[in-house]
Coordinates of C-alpha atoms and ligand atoms in Angstrom, one line a residue:
M2 CA 82.3 119.2 77.3
S3 CA 82.8 117.7 81.4
D4 CA 86.7 117.9 81.8
R5 CA 88.4 113.8 82.1
L6 CA 90.1 113.4 85.7
F7 CA 93.0 110.5 86.0
I8 CA 92.9 108.0 88.1
F9 CA 96.4 107.0 89.5
D10 CA 96.0 103.6 91.5
T11 CA 98.8 103.0 93.9
T12 CA 97.4 100.0 95.9
L13 CA 100.1 98.6 95.1
R14 CA 102.9 100.5 96.1
D15 CA 101.4 102.9 99.2
G16 CA 98.5 100.4 99.8
E17 CA 101.3 97.7 99.9
Q18 CA 103.1 99.0 102.7
V19 CA 100.7 98.7 105.1
P20 CA 103.0 95.1 107.8
G21 CA 100.7 92.3 106.5
C22 CA 99.1 93.5 103.4
Q23 CA 102.3 92.4 101.0
L24 CA 101.1 90.2 98.1
N25 CA 102.7 87.8 95.7
T26 CA 104.3 88.7 92.2
V27 CA 100.9 86.8 91.1
E28 CA 99.3 89.0 93.7
K29 CA 99.9 91.4 92.2
I30 CA 100.1 91.2 88.9
Q31 CA 96.0 89.8 89.5
V32 CA 94.7 92.5 90.9
A33 CA 97.1 94.9 88.0
K34 CA 94.8 93.2 85.5
Q35 CA 91.4 93.6 87.6
L36 CA 92.6 97.3 88.4
E37 CA 92.8 98.1 84.6
L38 CA 89.0 96.3 84.3
L39 CA 88.3 98.5 86.2
G40 CA 89.8 101.7 84.2
V41 CA 92.4 103.5 85.7
D42 CA 94.9 105.5 83.9
V43 CA 97.7 104.2 86.2
I44 CA 99.0 101.7 87.9
E45 CA 101.6 102.5 90.9
A46 CA 103.6 98.9 90.7
G47 CA 106.5 99.4 92.8
F48 CA 109.0 100.6 93.8
P49 CA 111.8 98.7 92.1
I50 CA 114.6 99.7 94.3
S51 CA 113.0 98.7 97.5
S52 CA 114.0 94.7 97.2
P53 CA 114.0 91.7 95.1
G54 CA 110.4 91.0 94.8
D55 CA 109.4 94.8 94.1
F56 CA 112.0 95.1 91.5
N57 CA 110.6 92.0 89.6
S58 CA 106.7 92.9 90.3
V59 CA 106.7 95.7 88.5
V60 CA 109.0 93.7 85.7
E61 CA 106.0 91.4 85.4
I62 CA 102.9 93.7 85.4
S63 CA 104.7 95.7 83.1
K64 CA 104.2 92.9 81.0
A65 CA 100.6 91.5 81.6
V66 CA 99.2 94.9 81.3
T67 CA 98.3 96.3 78.4
W68 CA 95.9 100.4 78.7
P69 CA 97.0 102.2 81.8
T70 CA 100.3 103.1 82.7
I71 CA 102.8 101.9 85.0
C72 CA 105.0 103.8 87.2
A73 CA 107.4 102.9 89.5
L74 CA 108.4 104.9 92.3
T75 CA 112.1 106.6 93.2
R76 CA 114.0 109.0 95.4
A77 CA 115.2 111.5 93.5
V78 CA 118.7 109.5 93.5
E79 CA 120.5 108.3 90.3
K80 CA 120.4 104.6 91.2
D81 CA 116.5 104.5 92.0
I82 CA 116.1 105.9 88.9
D83 CA 118.2 103.1 87.1
C84 CA 116.3 100.6 88.9
A85 CA 112.9 101.5 87.8
A86 CA 113.2 102.6 84.1
E87 CA 115.1 98.6 84.0
A88 CA 112.1 97.5 85.5
L89 CA 109.3 98.9 83.7
K90 CA 111.2 97.9 80.5
Y91 CA 108.5 96.3 79.0
A92 CA 105.7 98.8 79.7
K93 CA 103.4 99.7 77.0
H94 CA 103.3 103.5 78.9
K95 CA 105.5 104.4 80.9
R96 CA 106.0 107.0 84.0
I97 CA 109.0 107.0 86.5
H98 CA 107.5 108.9 89.9
T99 CA 110.6 111.2 91.6
G100 CA 110.9 113.2 94.3
I101 CA 111.6 114.9 97.5
G102 CA 110.9 116.0 100.7
T103 CA 110.4 119.9 100.6
S104 CA 109.3 120.9 103.5
D105 CA 111.2 122.4 106.5
S106 CA 111.3 119.7 108.5
H107 CA 112.2 117.5 105.8
I108 CA 114.9 119.6 104.4
K109 CA 116.5 120.2 108.0
Y110 CA 116.1 116.8 109.5
K111 CA 115.8 114.3 106.5
F112 CA 118.4 115.8 104.8
N113 CA 120.2 118.2 106.3
S114 CA 120.3 120.6 103.7
N115 CA 118.8 124.1 102.5
R116 CA 115.6 124.5 100.1
E117 CA 117.9 125.8 97.3
E118 CA 119.9 122.3 97.2
I119 CA 116.9 120.8 97.3
I120 CA 115.2 121.9 94.2
E121 CA 118.8 121.5 92.6
R122 CA 118.3 117.9 93.6
A123 CA 114.8 118.0 92.2
V124 CA 115.3 119.2 88.9
A125 CA 118.5 116.8 88.7
A126 CA 116.4 114.5 89.2
V127 CA 114.0 114.3 86.6
K128 CA 116.6 115.1 83.5
Y129 CA 118.3 112.1 84.8
A130 CA 114.3 110.6 84.5
K131 CA 113.7 111.8 81.5
K132 CA 116.4 110.3 79.7
Y133 CA 114.6 107.4 80.0
V134 CA 111.2 108.3 79.9
E135 CA 109.0 110.6 78.2
D136 CA 106.1 110.7 81.5
V137 CA 107.9 111.8 84.3
E138 CA 106.2 112.7 87.9
F139 CA 107.9 114.9 90.2
Y140 CA 106.3 114.3 94.1
A141 CA 107.2 117.1 96.6
E142 CA 107.1 115.0 99.7
D143 CA 105.2 116.1 102.5
A144 CA 103.7 119.2 100.1
G145 CA 100.7 119.5 102.8
R146 CA 102.8 121.2 104.8
T147 CA 105.1 123.9 102.5
D148 CA 105.4 126.9 102.5
N149 CA 103.6 127.8 99.4
E150 CA 105.9 130.2 98.0
Y151 CA 108.2 127.9 97.8
L152 CA 106.1 124.8 96.4
A153 CA 105.7 126.5 93.6
R154 CA 108.9 127.6 92.8
V155 CA 109.8 123.4 93.0
V156 CA 106.2 122.7 90.7
E157 CA 108.0 125.4 88.5
A158 CA 111.7 123.8 88.5
V159 CA 110.3 120.4 87.8
V160 CA 108.3 121.3 85.3
K161 CA 110.7 123.3 83.1
A162 CA 112.6 120.3 83.4
G163 CA 110.2 118.4 82.0
A164 CA 107.9 117.1 84.7
T165 CA 104.5 116.0 82.9
V166 CA 102.6 115.3 86.2
V167 CA 103.1 117.4 89.7
N168 CA 102.0 115.1 92.2
I169 CA 101.8 117.4 95.9
P170 CA 101.3 115.1 99.0
D171 CA 99.6 115.6 102.3
T172 CA 102.4 113.1 103.4
T173 CA 100.8 113.3 107.1
G174 CA 97.0 114.1 106.6
Y175 CA 97.5 117.2 108.2
C176 CA 95.8 119.8 105.4
L177 CA 92.7 121.4 106.2
P178 CA 90.1 120.9 103.2
E179 CA 90.1 124.6 101.9
E180 CA 93.9 124.5 102.7
Y181 CA 94.9 122.1 100.8
G182 CA 92.4 123.6 97.7
A183 CA 93.9 126.9 98.6
K184 CA 97.3 125.1 98.1
I185 CA 96.4 124.0 94.2
K186 CA 95.1 127.2 93.0
Y187 CA 98.0 128.7 94.2
L188 CA 99.9 126.5 92.5
M189 CA 98.0 126.7 89.2
E190 CA 97.4 130.7 89.9
H191 CA 101.5 130.8 90.3
V192 CA 102.9 128.0 88.9
D193 CA 104.7 129.9 86.0
G194 CA 104.6 127.0 82.7
I195 CA 101.5 124.9 84.9
E196 CA 99.7 124.7 81.9
N197 CA 102.5 122.3 80.1
A198 CA 102.0 119.5 83.6
R199 CA 99.0 118.1 85.1
I200 CA 99.0 118.8 89.2
S201 CA 97.6 115.5 91.3
T202 CA 96.6 115.2 94.4
H203 CA 98.1 112.1 96.7
C204 CA 95.9 112.7 100.8
H205 CA 96.4 110.5 103.7
N206 CA 93.5 110.2 106.2
D207 CA 95.3 110.7 109.0
L208 CA 92.6 113.1 110.3
G209 CA 90.1 111.6 107.9
M210 CA 90.1 113.8 105.7
A211 CA 92.2 112.3 102.8
T212 CA 88.6 112.0 100.3
A213 CA 88.0 115.8 101.5
N214 CA 91.3 117.3 100.3
T215 CA 91.3 115.1 96.8
L216 CA 87.9 117.2 96.4
Q217 CA 89.2 120.1 96.8
G218 CA 92.5 119.5 95.1
V219 CA 90.6 118.5 91.4
L220 CA 87.6 121.6 92.2
N221 CA 90.5 123.6 92.6
G222 CA 92.1 122.7 89.3
A223 CA 94.0 119.2 89.5
R224 CA 93.0 116.4 87.2
Q225 CA 95.3 113.4 88.4
V226 CA 94.1 112.0 92.1
E227 CA 95.9 109.5 93.5
V228 CA 93.8 107.0 95.5
T229 CA 93.7 103.0 96.3
M230 CA 91.5 100.3 96.9
N231 CA 89.4 100.3 100.1
G232 CA 91.8 103.4 101.3
I233 CA 93.8 100.9 102.4
G234 CA 97.7 102.8 102.3
E235 CA 100.3 104.2 105.2
R236 CA 98.9 104.7 109.0
A237 CA 95.3 105.6 108.1
G238 CA 95.5 104.8 104.8
N239 CA 95.1 106.7 101.7
T240 CA 91.8 107.9 99.8
S241 CA 90.0 105.6 98.7
L242 CA 89.4 105.1 95.3
E243 CA 85.7 104.0 95.3
E244 CA 84.9 107.0 97.2
I245 CA 86.3 109.5 94.6
A246 CA 84.8 108.2 91.9
M247 CA 81.2 107.9 93.2
I248 CA 81.5 111.4 94.1
L249 CA 81.6 112.5 90.5
K250 CA 79.6 109.7 89.7
C251 CA 76.9 111.2 91.9
H252 CA 77.3 114.6 91.7
K253 CA 77.2 115.4 87.7
H254 CA 76.8 118.8 87.6
L255 CA 80.7 118.9 89.0
N256 CA 80.9 118.0 85.6
I257 CA 84.1 116.4 85.9
D258 CA 84.6 112.7 84.6
T259 CA 86.8 109.2 85.5
N260 CA 87.5 106.3 82.8
I261 CA 85.8 104.0 85.7
N262 CA 83.5 101.2 85.6
T263 CA 81.9 101.9 88.6
T264 CA 80.3 98.1 88.2
K265 CA 83.7 96.4 88.8
I266 CA 83.8 98.6 92.4
V267 CA 82.8 95.9 94.5
P268 CA 84.4 92.3 93.0
M269 CA 87.8 94.8 92.9
S270 CA 87.3 96.1 96.7
R271 CA 86.3 92.1 97.5
M272 CA 90.1 91.2 95.4
V273 CA 91.8 93.2 97.6
S274 CA 90.7 92.6 100.7
S275 CA 90.6 89.5 100.4
L276 CA 94.1 89.2 98.3
M277 CA 95.5 91.4 101.7
N278 CA 94.0 89.7 104.3
M279 CA 92.5 93.2 105.5
P280 CA 89.2 93.1 106.5
V281 CA 86.9 96.2 105.0
Q282 CA 84.9 98.0 108.0
P283 CA 80.8 97.4 107.7
N284 CA 80.6 101.3 107.5
K285 CA 82.9 101.5 105.0
A286 CA 81.0 104.0 102.1
I287 CA 80.6 102.2 98.7
V288 CA 82.0 98.8 99.5
G289 CA 81.6 98.0 103.2
R290 CA 78.8 95.0 104.2
N291 CA 76.2 97.9 105.6
A292 CA 76.5 100.6 102.4
F293 CA 73.3 99.4 101.4
A294 CA 71.5 97.8 104.4
H295 CA 68.5 99.8 105.8
S296 CA 68.1 98.5 109.5
S297 CA 66.1 101.3 110.5
G298 CA 62.0 100.8 110.3
I299 CA 61.9 104.0 109.3
H300 CA 64.6 103.4 106.8
Q301 CA 63.2 100.7 105.3
D302 CA 59.9 101.6 105.4
G303 CA 61.0 104.7 103.1
V304 CA 63.0 102.6 101.3
L305 CA 60.4 100.1 100.2
K306 CA 57.8 103.2 99.6
N307 CA 60.6 104.1 96.9
V308 CA 64.1 103.6 97.2
Q309 CA 65.1 107.6 96.0
T310 CA 63.9 108.4 99.7
Y311 CA 67.3 107.0 101.4
E312 CA 69.5 105.6 98.4
I313 CA 72.2 107.9 96.9
I314 CA 73.4 105.3 94.5
D315 CA 72.0 102.3 92.5
P316 CA 73.8 99.5 94.4
K317 CA 74.3 98.3 91.1
D318 CA 76.2 101.1 90.2
V319 CA 78.6 99.5 92.2
G320 CA 79.1 96.0 91.9
L321 CA 76.4 94.8 93.4
D322 CA 74.9 91.6 92.7
D323 CA 71.2 91.7 94.2
N324 CA 71.0 88.2 92.6
A325 CA 73.9 87.1 93.4
I326 CA 73.7 82.8 93.5
V327 CA 73.7 82.1 97.7
L328 CA 75.8 79.0 98.3
T329 CA 75.1 76.3 99.7
A330 CA 76.6 72.5 100.0
R331 CA 74.8 71.3 97.0
S332 CA 76.6 73.5 95.1
G333 CA 79.0 72.2 91.5
R334 CA 82.1 73.4 90.8
A335 CA 80.4 75.7 88.6
A336 CA 78.7 77.6 90.3
L337 CA 82.2 77.7 92.7
K338 CA 83.9 78.9 90.3
Y339 CA 81.9 81.2 88.8
R340 CA 81.1 83.3 91.9
L341 CA 84.9 83.4 92.2
H342 CA 85.2 84.4 88.6
V343 CA 82.2 87.3 89.2
N344 CA 84.6 88.2 92.3
G345 CA 87.5 88.7 90.0
V346 CA 89.4 85.4 90.8
N347 CA 89.4 83.2 87.8
V348 CA 90.7 79.7 89.0
E349 CA 92.0 78.0 85.8
D350 CA 94.1 75.5 87.5
E351 CA 91.0 72.2 87.8
E352 CA 93.2 71.1 90.7
K353 CA 93.4 74.0 92.5
L354 CA 89.9 74.4 91.7
D355 CA 89.5 71.5 93.4
K356 CA 91.1 71.8 96.3
I357 CA 88.7 74.9 96.9
Y358 CA 86.1 72.7 96.2
K359 CA 87.6 70.9 98.6
K360 CA 87.3 73.0 101.6
F361 CA 84.2 74.8 100.2
L362 CA 81.6 71.5 101.0
Q363 CA 84.1 71.5 104.4
L364 CA 82.2 75.4 105.5
A365 CA 79.4 74.3 103.6
D366 CA 78.4 71.4 106.4
K367 CA 79.1 73.7 108.9
K368 CA 77.5 77.2 107.6
K369 CA 74.0 77.2 106.2
E370 CA 75.3 79.9 103.0
V371 CA 78.5 80.2 101.6
T372 CA 78.8 84.1 100.6
D373 CA 81.4 85.9 98.3
E374 CA 83.3 87.1 101.0
D375 CA 83.7 83.2 102.2
V376 CA 85.2 81.6 98.8
L377 CA 87.3 84.5 98.2
M378 CA 88.4 83.7 101.7
L379 CA 88.5 79.8 101.0
A380 CA 90.5 81.0 97.6
G381 CA 93.0 83.2 99.0
A382 CA 93.3 80.1 102.2
D383 CA 94.5 77.6 99.3
S384 CA 97.4 79.6 98.8
A385 CA 98.6 77.6 102.5
D386 CA 98.9 74.6 101.0
K387 CA 102.3 74.7 100.4
H388 CA 103.6 75.8 103.2
G389 CA 105.7 73.9 105.0
V390 CA 104.2 73.2 108.7
Q391 CA 100.2 72.3 108.3
L392 CA 97.8 71.3 111.0
D393 CA 96.3 68.2 110.5
W394 CA 93.9 68.2 113.5
L395 CA 93.3 70.0 116.2
Q396 CA 90.8 69.2 119.9
V397 CA 90.0 71.3 122.5
T398 CA 87.8 71.0 126.0
T399 CA 87.0 74.2 127.0
G400 CA 84.2 75.7 129.5
K401 CA 82.9 77.5 132.6
G402 CA 84.5 76.5 135.7
V403 CA 87.3 73.8 133.7
K404 CA 90.5 74.0 132.3
S405 CA 91.1 74.5 128.6
V406 CA 92.9 71.5 127.1
A407 CA 94.0 71.1 123.8
S408 CA 95.6 68.4 121.5
I409 CA 97.2 69.5 118.2
G410 CA 98.0 66.9 115.6
L411 CA 100.4 68.6 113.1
N412 CA 102.1 67.7 109.8
I413 CA 105.5 69.4 108.9
A414 CA 107.1 69.2 105.8
G415 CA 105.4 65.0 105.9
Q416 CA 106.2 64.0 109.0
K417 CA 103.6 64.2 111.7
F418 CA 103.5 65.0 115.1
E419 CA 101.1 65.7 118.3
A420 CA 101.3 67.2 121.4
A421 CA 99.1 68.6 124.0
S422 CA 98.9 70.9 126.6
S423 CA 96.2 73.1 129.1
G424 CA 96.4 76.7 129.5
N425 CA 94.5 79.8 130.4
G426 CA 91.2 79.5 127.4
P427 CA 91.1 77.6 124.3
V428 CA 93.8 79.2 122.7
D429 CA 96.2 79.8 125.0
A430 CA 96.6 75.6 125.0
A431 CA 96.2 75.0 121.5
I432 CA 99.7 77.6 121.3
R433 CA 101.1 75.7 124.0
A434 CA 100.5 72.6 122.5
L435 CA 101.1 73.9 119.4
K436 CA 104.6 75.2 120.6
K437 CA 106.2 71.7 122.3
V438 CA 106.3 70.8 118.9
I439 CA 107.8 73.8 117.1
T440 CA 110.2 74.9 120.3
K441 CA 111.6 78.4 118.7
E442 CA 111.4 81.6 120.3
M443 CA 108.3 83.5 119.6
N444 CA 105.7 85.7 121.1
L445 CA 102.7 86.5 120.3
K446 CA 102.8 90.1 119.9
E447 CA 98.7 91.0 118.8
F448 CA 95.8 88.9 117.9
T449 CA 92.2 90.0 116.9
I450 CA 89.6 88.3 115.5
Q451 CA 86.6 89.3 113.3
A452 CA 83.6 87.6 112.0
I453 CA 83.7 88.2 108.2
D454 CA 79.5 88.5 108.0
K455 CA 76.4 87.6 110.3
G456 CA 75.2 84.8 112.4
S457 CA 76.8 82.0 115.1
D458 CA 77.8 80.0 112.4
D459 CA 79.4 82.7 110.6
V460 CA 83.7 82.5 109.4
G461 CA 86.0 83.4 112.1
K462 CA 88.5 86.0 110.0
V463 CA 91.8 85.7 112.8
H464 CA 95.3 88.1 112.3
M465 CA 98.0 87.7 114.3
Q466 CA 101.7 89.0 114.8
V467 CA 103.9 87.2 116.2
E468 CA 107.2 88.0 117.1
Y469 CA 110.9 86.4 116.0
D470 CA 114.5 86.2 115.9
G471 CA 114.3 90.1 115.7
H472 CA 111.0 89.8 113.4
V473 CA 107.8 90.6 113.1
Y474 CA 105.5 88.2 111.1
Y475 CA 101.9 89.1 109.9
G476 CA 99.6 85.5 110.1
F477 CA 96.1 85.1 108.9
G478 CA 93.5 82.5 109.5
A479 CA 90.2 81.6 108.8
D480 CA 87.9 78.8 109.9
T481 CA 84.5 78.7 111.5
D482 CA 85.8 77.6 114.3
I483 CA 87.7 80.6 116.0
V484 CA 90.6 78.2 118.4
T485 CA 91.1 76.5 114.7
A486 CA 91.6 80.0 112.5
S487 CA 93.8 81.1 115.7
V488 CA 96.0 77.9 115.1
E489 CA 96.1 78.5 111.6
A490 CA 96.9 82.1 111.7
Y491 CA 99.7 81.3 113.9
I492 CA 101.0 78.6 111.7
D493 CA 100.5 81.2 108.8
C494 CA 103.4 82.9 110.9
I495 CA 105.6 80.0 111.6
N496 CA 105.6 79.5 107.5
K497 CA 106.4 82.4 107.4
F498 CA 109.9 83.1 109.4
K499 CA 111.9 81.1 106.8
V500 CA 111.3 83.7 103.5
R501 CA 112.2 86.1 105.4
Ligands
KIV625 O1 102.9 109.8 101.1 C1 103.8 110.6 100.2 O2 104.4 111.4 100.1 C2 104.2 109.3 99.3 C3 104.8 109.7 98.2 C4 105.9 109.0 98.2 C5 104.8 110.7 97.0 O3 103.5 108.1 99.4
ZN626 ZN1 101.9 108.5 100.3

């Protein structure tokens, strides 16, 4: 009989904390429903006290999702816990995740407190949360750098107070795998009453060891893992869900199972990447575009003779569809709708589908084959339509030995504007022209261009950060023309100025 490992997904909380990855409530519901289909056990839906948007998302996800437990994060503070309980009102299965820093540096610098007082606050928070829900998870923030003997005392106290799950975060991603594994083992062996709770891992990837640490935690007794899709999360991210799920699937001898339907992994990964405008690195394990691409002659030869020579995972097991329909300019609405559906985006509204289809035809005109990544990008880009500023047209003259000149046509809430400028390269010229129409004091802070797929006819994705009025705004644009994509990204930032 194998052991069951519970998957706690925090894409919508720890993952969503990443600058530029913020989703609106509708998008979060879309992700949560797909996580349900993927088979996660717990969805951490947000930190309700942090903003009305987060509160509302927890409420709406609670309504939309049936099987997974919905979890809300709090500090060890009564008003946070009240707020989380209120946000979880509609959840069929609910959990409050409360906690406090336990490392000496957190105790001293963050709380100006001492070890005994921290235990009292931890116990009080758990008891307070228990008034609202049966299922209370406690996190010992910076447990990775907390002395094991003291950590065991904290864990024992919160389990006695009623915590059902105890989370041992390596908040800073500092631990070595054997060190983290030994920590979990120590708790399993030294905490009285540990059989009444489940230990959870929560590893950050600052030193690239999040998955290794999580696995060591599991091998030493943890039976819940906190993970995100594509490993997104604070700084270098969290442990990625797909890596843990596939490690356990590939290494059956470990005798540990999850409820994950692995064939949903790739669509889930693409949906998160597309909605969050967060590209997946091409060589990312399991979900990177090169994860199953054999490029060297020796490897190709081996795989053709027998796939097992170089492939440990059948691509179909993670939902990579060999027979994916390639969309071209001749594909109809139904084919587009189907590709979106396969990738986890259901477009029921015919008007919305029409808009995406129109953009699809424009793209298919410029590109021979439209890939899954392209259609997801088009579906995401559709949300930009309702914004105030829109790019009507753009013309750029550039080349070697000539000055770049751009003319631009903008539609601002129904009114048409035009301007022209020269500049130091085509993007600079286009942005200078844009700034002649929108004369706000704004500065470009960061600018990255990335190709979605391969080939010179590919769509370029542009991420930008623009500073305005003391805040930094994140924008995204995509087009086969990178100057247009850059202007779209700049406009995306401008359109966010208002919502702050
Ligand atoms: O990394 C961390 O310590 C966290 C906690 C809030 C669980 O995300
Ligand atoms: Zn974290």
